[in-house]
């Protein structure tokens, strides 16, 4: 295990890392699930969202040490070491659901067995080998994490995963490393000693282990206790261990914004933009010079390409709708479904059958995504997250055996409703308004207005007021 960076009693070195100590008498409400915005606000309370995104997001770590018994108790309910016994009885597998590992001489040593996880063997490795238990995507089993991550996916418009780490005293699970995700650490049980270091790659695009002799001294060092929260940007080098005298530590790492940069978006959106522009701009359809692909000196071609990119930029400024992208498909197909709890009424059409004089409003606004279909110029669809509710939670962030999906397959898997492109403005009208009258929908005829409302109502996507 790497040597510690000082005595725990002397911890508190903080360069650009804000401590926000919140005493119990001014503690935030435990969590607000009213909407995605309120959920994120309660997660980072007392820091205001505008301050967080202005000063911390993608810039520097944020440490919230709360000293709030209510919040500590709530965090503990998200996942505990004692949950593992019951979960193992449901059939967990090494590698897929659980990894056990330990940092030895600055390297990660994986101690997984084969096949199903036996709880007694798992506990033996935990107690005797001082191994860290890494539990993958606990939102598949813990409803409170499902509620949190579903709201965060709506808030960020990006997939949100999680892992639970349970580490015995005097042990460390992972060597110093950095990740390709924005990280929120919630301390659930016990205490964890953290050290953060200056990034060697800012806003990193991939995971990497760093050696102790390269990373230098910590820029931040502290102990997280139950109810505390730590945020740091992707690329932040970090390592953590459970101090001696603390029986074990449990924390959940909630992560987001993997491959969600402007660079990723450009790689995703430009091909469709080029294809659409080439259909209307003859310059993009002219041939490349003879033997261009055989040349070494590309100076002339580079100048020509720069001019073509400027034409694309001009086209982009006048484009109302970008073609459906792989990034959007991935988000639609793999995000968590809405958390409905025991409220089965939410799965039935809301209110009476819609008529031309009805007033309607959209349900599950944060999940109903409108998509202009790329393969059919006259088609627009709106997703229905309820039709795949159970399957999506069980497989959330677990990868897929086959990621290749046709547009038809996308529509079938997400159970989207497809309409003529002429319905786009009316769908946007419903999506952007708190309520709207059916007769005021931006469609040519009363029949079209009623048919659209009825289709959405049947799929439980709107309710009649």
Coordinates of C-alpha atoms in Angstrom, one line a residue:
X1 CA 0.0 0.0 0.0
X2 CA 1.4 3.4 -0.8
X3 CA 2.7 5.4 2.1
X4 CA 0.4 7.9 3.6
X5 CA 0.9 11.6 3.0
X6 CA 0.9 12.7 6.7
X7 CA -0.9 11.9 9.9
X8 CA -4.7 11.8 9.8
X9 CA -4.9 14.3 12.7
X10 CA -3.1 16.9 10.5
X11 CA -5.3 16.5 7.5
X12 CA -7.0 19.5 6.0
X13 CA -4.5 20.7 3.3
X14 CA -6.8 22.2 0.7
X15 CA -5.5 23.9 -2.4
X16 CA -8.5 25.2 -4.5
X17 CA -10.8 22.7 -2.7
X18 CA -13.7 24.3 -0.8
X19 CA -14.9 22.8 2.4
X20 CA -18.5 23.6 3.1
X21 CA -19.2 22.5 6.6
X22 CA -22.9 22.4 7.3
X23 CA -24.0 22.1 10.9
X24 CA -27.0 20.0 11.8
X25 CA -29.1 23.0 12.7
X26 CA -28.9 24.4 9.1
X27 CA -28.7 21.0 7.3
X28 CA -30.4 20.6 3.8
X29 CA -33.5 18.5 3.4
X30 CA -32.4 14.9 2.9
X31 CA -33.1 14.8 -0.9
X32 CA -35.7 16.6 -3.1
X33 CA -37.1 14.4 -5.8
X34 CA -39.6 16.9 -7.1
X35 CA -37.7 17.3 -10.3
X36 CA -34.2 16.8 -11.7
X37 CA -33.2 20.3 -10.9
X38 CA -34.2 20.1 -7.2
X39 CA -32.6 16.7 -6.9
X40 CA -29.2 17.9 -8.0
X41 CA -29.6 21.1 -5.9
X42 CA -30.2 19.0 -2.8
X43 CA -27.2 16.7 -3.7
X44 CA -24.7 19.6 -3.7
X45 CA -26.4 21.7 -1.0
X46 CA -25.4 24.2 0.3
X47 CA -23.5 25.1 -2.8
X48 CA -25.7 26.8 -5.4
X49 CA -25.8 25.3 -8.8
X50 CA -24.6 28.4 -10.6
X51 CA -21.6 28.5 -8.2
X52 CA -20.9 24.8 -8.8
X53 CA -20.9 25.1 -12.6
X54 CA -19.1 28.4 -12.6
X55 CA -16.3 27.4 -10.2
X56 CA -16.0 23.7 -9.9
X57 CA -17.4 21.7 -12.9
X58 CA -14.5 20.5 -15.0
X59 CA -12.2 22.8 -13.1
X60 CA -11.4 21.7 -9.6
X61 CA -12.6 19.4 -6.7
X62 CA -15.4 20.3 -4.3
X63 CA -15.5 18.8 -0.8
X64 CA -18.7 19.0 1.3
X65 CA -18.3 18.0 4.9
X66 CA -21.7 18.2 6.3
X67 CA -21.8 16.9 9.9
X68 CA -25.5 16.2 9.5
X69 CA -26.9 13.0 11.2
X70 CA -30.0 13.0 9.1
X71 CA -28.0 13.1 5.8
X72 CA -25.6 10.5 7.1
X73 CA -28.4 8.1 7.9
X74 CA -30.0 8.7 4.5
X75 CA -26.7 8.0 2.7
X76 CA -26.2 4.8 4.8
X77 CA -29.6 3.6 3.4
X78 CA -28.3 3.7 -0.1
X79 CA -26.1 0.7 0.3
X80 CA -24.5 -1.1 3.3
X81 CA -22.1 -4.0 3.7
X82 CA -25.0 -5.9 5.3
X83 CA -26.9 -5.7 2.0
X84 CA -24.4 -8.1 0.3
X85 CA -25.7 -11.2 2.0
X86 CA -29.2 -10.9 0.6
X87 CA -27.9 -9.7 -2.8
X88 CA -25.6 -12.7 -3.1
X89 CA -28.5 -15.0 -2.5
X90 CA -30.1 -13.5 -5.7
X91 CA -27.3 -14.8 -7.8
X92 CA -24.3 -12.4 -8.3
X93 CA -21.3 -13.2 -10.5
X94 CA -17.7 -12.3 -10.2
X95 CA -16.6 -9.9 -12.9
X96 CA -20.1 -9.0 -13.9
X97 CA -21.5 -7.8 -10.6
X98 CA -18.6 -7.9 -8.1
X99 CA -14.8 -7.5 -8.2
X100 CA -12.6 -8.0 -5.2
X101 CA -9.2 -6.4 -5.4
X102 CA -6.4 -4.8 -3.4
X103 CA -3.7 -2.3 -4.2
X104 CA -0.3 -4.1 -3.7
X105 CA 2.9 -2.1 -4.3
X106 CA 1.1 0.5 -6.4
X107 CA -0.7 -2.1 -8.6
X108 CA -4.2 -3.5 -8.6
X109 CA -4.4 -7.1 -7.7
X110 CA -7.7 -8.8 -8.6
X111 CA -8.8 -11.7 -6.4
X112 CA -11.9 -12.8 -8.1
X113 CA -13.1 -16.4 -8.0
X114 CA -15.0 -18.1 -10.9
X115 CA -18.7 -18.1 -11.4
X116 CA -21.3 -17.2 -8.7
X117 CA -20.4 -15.2 -5.7
X118 CA -20.6 -17.1 -2.4
X119 CA -21.2 -14.7 0.5
X120 CA -19.1 -16.6 3.1
X121 CA -16.2 -16.7 0.7
X122 CA -16.6 -13.0 -0.1
X123 CA -16.6 -12.1 3.5
X124 CA -13.6 -14.3 4.2
X125 CA -11.6 -12.5 1.4
X126 CA -12.8 -9.2 2.9
X127 CA -11.8 -10.0 6.4
X128 CA -8.6 -12.0 5.9
X129 CA -7.2 -10.7 2.7
X130 CA -8.2 -7.1 3.3
X131 CA -9.7 -7.0 -0.2
X132 CA -12.0 -4.2 -1.4
X133 CA -15.4 -5.2 -2.7
X134 CA -16.4 -3.4 -5.8
X135 CA -20.1 -3.7 -6.5
X136 CA -21.1 -2.8 -10.1
X137 CA -24.2 -0.7 -10.9
X138 CA -26.1 -1.1 -7.6
X139 CA -29.0 1.0 -9.0
X140 CA -30.1 -2.3 -10.5
X141 CA -30.9 -3.6 -7.0
X142 CA -31.4 -0.5 -4.8
X143 CA -34.4 1.6 -5.5
X144 CA -33.1 4.8 -3.8
X145 CA -30.1 4.8 -6.1
X146 CA -32.4 4.2 -9.1
X147 CA -34.4 7.3 -8.0
X148 CA -31.2 9.4 -7.7
X149 CA -29.6 8.3 -10.9
X150 CA -32.7 8.5 -13.0
X151 CA -33.1 12.1 -12.0
X152 CA -29.5 12.8 -12.6
X153 CA -29.7 11.4 -16.1
X154 CA -32.6 13.8 -16.8
X155 CA -30.6 16.7 -15.3
X156 CA -27.4 16.1 -17.2
X157 CA -28.8 14.5 -20.4
X158 CA -26.1 11.9 -20.1
X159 CA -25.9 8.3 -18.8
X160 CA -25.2 8.1 -15.0
X161 CA -23.5 5.0 -13.6
X162 CA -22.4 4.0 -10.1
X163 CA -20.2 1.6 -8.2
X164 CA -20.0 0.8 -4.5
X165 CA -16.6 0.3 -2.8
X166 CA -16.4 -1.4 0.5
X167 CA -12.8 -1.4 1.9
X168 CA -11.7 -3.0 5.3
X169 CA -9.5 -1.0 7.7
X170 CA -5.8 -0.4 6.9
X171 CA -6.4 -1.3 3.2
X172 CA -6.6 0.2 -0.2
X173 CA -8.4 -1.2 -3.2
X174 CA -7.1 0.7 -6.2
X175 CA -3.7 2.4 -7.0
X176 CA -3.5 6.1 -7.9
X177 CA -5.4 6.6 -11.1
X178 CA -7.6 9.0 -13.1
X179 CA -11.0 8.4 -14.8
X180 CA -12.7 9.6 -17.9
X181 CA -15.9 10.6 -16.0
X182 CA -17.1 13.4 -13.8
X183 CA -17.2 11.8 -10.3
X184 CA -19.4 12.4 -7.2
X185 CA -18.4 10.4 -4.1
X186 CA -21.1 9.8 -1.4
X187 CA -19.6 8.4 1.8
X188 CA -22.1 5.9 3.2
X189 CA -20.4 4.0 6.1
X190 CA -17.2 4.4 8.1
X191 CA -14.4 6.8 7.0
X192 CA -12.2 7.0 3.9
X193 CA -8.9 8.8 3.6
X194 CA -8.6 10.5 0.3
X195 CA -5.6 12.1 -1.6
X196 CA -6.1 14.1 -4.8
X197 CA -3.3 15.2 -7.2
X198 CA -2.8 17.6 -10.0
X199 CA -4.0 16.1 -13.3
X200 CA -1.4 15.0 -15.8
X201 CA -4.2 14.9 -18.5
X202 CA -6.9 17.6 -18.0
X203 CA -10.5 16.3 -18.8
X204 CA -9.1 12.9 -19.7
X205 CA -10.8 10.7 -22.3
X206 CA -9.7 7.4 -20.8
X207 CA -8.8 5.6 -17.5
X208 CA -5.2 5.4 -16.6
X209 CA -3.1 4.3 -13.6
X210 CA -0.3 6.7 -12.4
X211 CA 2.8 5.8 -10.5
X212 CA 3.5 7.5 -7.1
X213 CA 6.9 8.8 -8.3
X214 CA 5.2 10.7 -11.1
X215 CA 2.2 12.4 -9.4
X216 CA 4.1 14.2 -6.6
X217 CA 2.5 15.5 -3.5
X218 CA -1.2 15.6 -2.9
X219 CA -3.0 18.9 -3.6
X220 CA -5.8 17.9 -1.3
X221 CA -6.0 15.4 1.6
X222 CA -8.9 14.7 3.9
X223 CA -11.2 12.1 5.5
X224 CA -14.8 11.6 4.3
X225 CA -17.4 10.7 6.9
X226 CA -21.0 9.5 6.4
X227 CA -23.1 12.2 4.8
X228 CA -20.0 13.9 3.1
X229 CA -19.8 14.4 -0.6
X230 CA -16.8 14.8 -2.9
X231 CA -16.8 15.9 -6.5
X232 CA -13.8 16.0 -8.9
X233 CA -13.5 16.4 -12.7
X234 CA -12.4 13.7 -15.0
X235 CA -8.6 13.5 -15.1
X236 CA -8.2 14.2 -11.4
X237 CA -5.6 11.7 -10.0
X238 CA -6.8 10.1 -6.8
X239 CA -6.4 7.3 -4.3
X240 CA -8.2 6.4 -1.1
X241 CA -7.8 4.0 1.8
X242 CA -9.6 3.1 5.0
X243 CA -7.7 4.3 8.0
X244 CA -6.6 1.9 10.8
X245 CA -9.1 2.0 13.7
X246 CA -12.1 2.2 11.3
X247 CA -13.6 -1.2 10.8
X248 CA -14.5 -0.6 7.1
X249 CA -15.6 2.1 4.7
X250 CA -18.5 2.1 2.2
X251 CA -18.9 4.7 -0.5
X252 CA -20.7 5.0 -3.7
X253 CA -19.2 6.6 -6.8
X254 CA -21.7 8.2 -9.1
X255 CA -20.3 9.1 -12.5
X256 CA -21.4 10.8 -15.6
X257 CA -20.3 12.5 -18.9
X258 CA -18.3 9.7 -20.3
X259 CA -17.5 10.4 -24.0
X260 CA -19.8 13.4 -23.8
X261 CA -17.6 16.2 -25.0
X262 CA -17.8 18.7 -27.9
X263 CA -15.3 16.5 -29.7
X264 CA -17.5 13.5 -29.3
X265 CA -20.5 15.4 -30.5
X266 CA -18.7 16.7 -33.6
X267 CA -17.6 13.2 -34.5
X268 CA -21.2 12.1 -34.1
X269 CA -23.0 15.0 -35.8
X270 CA -20.7 15.9 -38.7
X271 CA -21.3 12.8 -40.9
X272 CA -25.1 13.5 -41.0
X273 CA -24.5 17.2 -41.6
X274 CA -22.2 16.4 -44.6
X275 CA -24.7 13.8 -46.0
X276 CA -27.6 16.3 -45.8
X277 CA -25.6 19.2 -47.2
X278 CA -24.2 17.2 -50.1
X279 CA -27.7 16.5 -51.3
X280 CA -28.3 20.3 -51.8
X281 CA -24.8 21.7 -52.4
X282 CA -23.3 20.5 -55.7
X283 CA -19.8 21.7 -54.6
X284 CA -19.7 18.8 -52.1
X285 CA -20.6 16.4 -54.8
X286 CA -17.7 17.3 -57.1
X287 CA -14.9 14.8 -57.4
X288 CA -11.7 15.0 -55.3
X289 CA -8.6 15.5 -57.5
X290 CA -7.1 12.6 -59.3
X291 CA -4.6 10.6 -57.3
X292 CA -5.4 12.6 -54.1
X293 CA -5.3 9.5 -52.0
X294 CA -1.8 8.7 -53.3
X295 CA -0.2 12.0 -52.6
X296 CA 2.2 12.9 -49.7
X297 CA 1.9 16.7 -49.9
X298 CA -1.7 17.5 -49.1
X299 CA -1.4 21.3 -48.9
X300 CA -3.7 22.1 -51.8
X301 CA -6.3 19.6 -50.6
X302 CA -6.1 21.0 -47.1
X303 CA -7.0 24.4 -48.4
X304 CA -9.9 23.1 -50.4
X305 CA -11.1 21.1 -47.4
X306 CA -11.0 24.3 -45.2
X307 CA -13.3 26.0 -47.7
X308 CA -15.7 23.1 -47.7
X309 CA -15.8 23.1 -43.9
X310 CA -16.7 26.8 -44.0
X311 CA -19.6 25.9 -46.3
X312 CA -20.7 23.3 -43.8
X313 CA -20.6 25.9 -41.0
X314 CA -22.8 28.2 -43.0
X315 CA -25.2 25.3 -43.6
X316 CA -25.2 24.5 -39.9
X317 CA -26.2 28.0 -38.8
X318 CA -29.4 27.6 -40.9
X319 CA -30.2 24.0 -39.9
X320 CA -33.1 23.6 -37.5
X321 CA -32.8 19.9 -36.9
X322 CA -29.6 17.8 -36.8
X323 CA -30.1 14.2 -37.9
X324 CA -30.6 11.6 -35.1
X325 CA -27.1 10.8 -33.8
X326 CA -25.5 7.7 -32.3
X327 CA -25.0 9.7 -29.0
X328 CA -28.7 10.3 -28.8
X329 CA -29.5 6.7 -29.6
X330 CA -27.2 5.4 -27.0
X331 CA -28.8 7.7 -24.4
X332 CA -32.3 6.9 -25.3
X333 CA -31.7 3.1 -25.4
X334 CA -29.6 2.8 -22.2
X335 CA -30.9 5.4 -19.8
X336 CA -32.9 4.4 -16.7
X337 CA -36.7 4.4 -16.9
X338 CA -38.7 6.7 -14.7
X339 CA -39.0 5.6 -11.1
X340 CA -42.7 5.1 -10.4
X341 CA -42.5 3.1 -7.2
X342 CA -45.8 1.6 -6.3
X343 CA -47.9 4.2 -8.1
X344 CA -49.4 1.9 -10.7
X345 CA -51.8 4.6 -11.7
X346 CA -48.9 6.3 -13.5
X347 CA -48.9 3.4 -16.0
X348 CA -52.5 4.0 -17.1
X349 CA -53.7 6.8 -19.4
X350 CA -54.2 10.0 -17.5
X351 CA -57.7 11.5 -17.3
X352 CA -60.5 11.1 -19.8
X353 CA -60.2 10.3 -23.5
X354 CA -58.8 13.5 -25.2
X355 CA -61.2 15.4 -27.5
X356 CA -60.7 18.5 -29.6
X357 CA -61.7 20.8 -26.6
X358 CA -59.5 19.0 -24.1
X359 CA -56.5 20.6 -22.3
X360 CA -53.5 18.2 -22.1
X361 CA -50.0 18.1 -20.6
X362 CA -47.0 15.9 -21.1
X363 CA -46.1 13.2 -18.6
X364 CA -42.5 12.1 -18.1
X365 CA -41.3 15.3 -19.9
X366 CA -37.7 14.5 -19.1
X367 CA -37.9 11.1 -20.7
X368 CA -40.0 11.9 -23.8
X369 CA -37.4 12.7 -26.4
X370 CA -38.4 13.9 -29.9
X371 CA -36.2 12.6 -32.7
X372 CA -36.1 13.4 -36.4
X373 CA -35.5 10.0 -38.0
X374 CA -32.4 10.1 -40.3
X375 CA -33.5 7.3 -42.6
X376 CA -36.9 8.7 -43.4
X377 CA -37.0 12.4 -44.2
X378 CA -40.7 12.5 -43.5
X379 CA -40.6 10.9 -40.1
X380 CA -40.4 12.1 -36.5
X381 CA -40.7 10.0 -33.3
X382 CA -41.2 10.5 -29.6
X383 CA -39.9 7.9 -27.2
X384 CA -42.0 6.0 -24.6
X385 CA -39.8 5.1 -21.6
X386 CA -42.6 3.1 -19.9
X387 CA -42.7 0.2 -22.4
X388 CA -39.3 -1.1 -21.5
X389 CA -39.3 -0.1 -17.8
X390 CA -38.2 -3.4 -16.2
X391 CA -35.6 -4.6 -18.7
X392 CA -33.8 -1.3 -18.8
X393 CA -33.2 -1.1 -15.0
X394 CA -31.9 -4.7 -14.9
X395 CA -29.3 -4.0 -17.6
X396 CA -28.5 -0.4 -16.9
X397 CA -24.9 0.5 -17.7
X398 CA -24.0 -3.2 -17.9
X399 CA -23.1 -3.2 -21.6
X400 CA -24.8 -5.1 -24.4
X401 CA -23.9 -8.2 -26.3
X402 CA -24.6 -6.5 -29.6
X403 CA -24.5 -2.8 -29.9
X404 CA -25.4 -2.7 -33.6
X405 CA -28.9 -1.4 -34.0
X406 CA -30.8 -0.3 -37.1
X407 CA -33.1 2.7 -36.9
X408 CA -36.1 0.3 -37.1
X409 CA -34.6 -1.6 -34.2
X410 CA -34.1 1.6 -32.2
X411 CA -37.7 2.5 -32.6
X412 CA -38.8 -1.0 -31.6
X413 CA -36.5 -1.2 -28.6
X414 CA -37.5 2.2 -27.3
X415 CA -41.1 1.8 -28.2
X416 CA -41.2 5.2 -29.9
X417 CA -44.3 6.6 -31.6
X418 CA -43.6 7.6 -35.2
X419 CA -45.5 10.4 -36.9
X420 CA -45.2 12.4 -40.1
X421 CA -42.6 15.2 -40.0
X422 CA -45.5 17.7 -40.3
X423 CA -46.3 16.7 -36.6
X424 CA -42.9 18.0 -35.4
X425 CA -44.1 21.5 -34.4
X426 CA -47.1 20.2 -32.6
X427 CA -44.9 17.7 -30.7
X428 CA -42.5 20.5 -29.7
X429 CA -45.5 22.6 -28.6
X430 CA -46.7 19.8 -26.2
X431 CA -43.1 19.2 -25.0
X432 CA -42.4 22.9 -24.3
X433 CA -45.7 23.9 -22.7
X434 CA -46.9 23.2 -19.2
X435 CA -50.4 22.7 -20.7
X436 CA -51.8 23.1 -24.2
X437 CA -55.3 22.9 -25.7
X438 CA -55.7 20.2 -28.3
X439 CA -57.5 22.6 -30.7
X440 CA -54.5 24.9 -30.5
X441 CA -52.0 22.3 -31.7
X442 CA -50.0 23.4 -34.7
X443 CA -51.6 20.9 -37.2
X444 CA -53.7 21.5 -40.3
X445 CA -56.9 19.7 -39.3
X446 CA -58.9 18.9 -36.2
X447 CA -58.7 15.2 -37.0
X448 CA -54.9 15.4 -37.0
X449 CA -54.9 17.2 -33.6
X450 CA -57.3 14.6 -32.0
X451 CA -55.3 11.7 -33.5
X452 CA -52.0 13.0 -32.1
X453 CA -53.5 13.6 -28.7
X454 CA -55.1 10.1 -28.7
X455 CA -51.9 8.4 -29.7
X456 CA -49.9 10.1 -26.9
X457 CA -52.7 9.5 -24.4
X458 CA -52.9 5.8 -25.2
X459 CA -49.2 5.4 -24.6
X460 CA -49.6 7.3 -21.2
X461 CA -47.4 10.1 -22.5
X462 CA -50.0 12.8 -21.8
X463 CA -52.8 13.4 -19.3
X464 CA -56.0 15.2 -19.9
X465 CA -56.6 18.0 -17.4

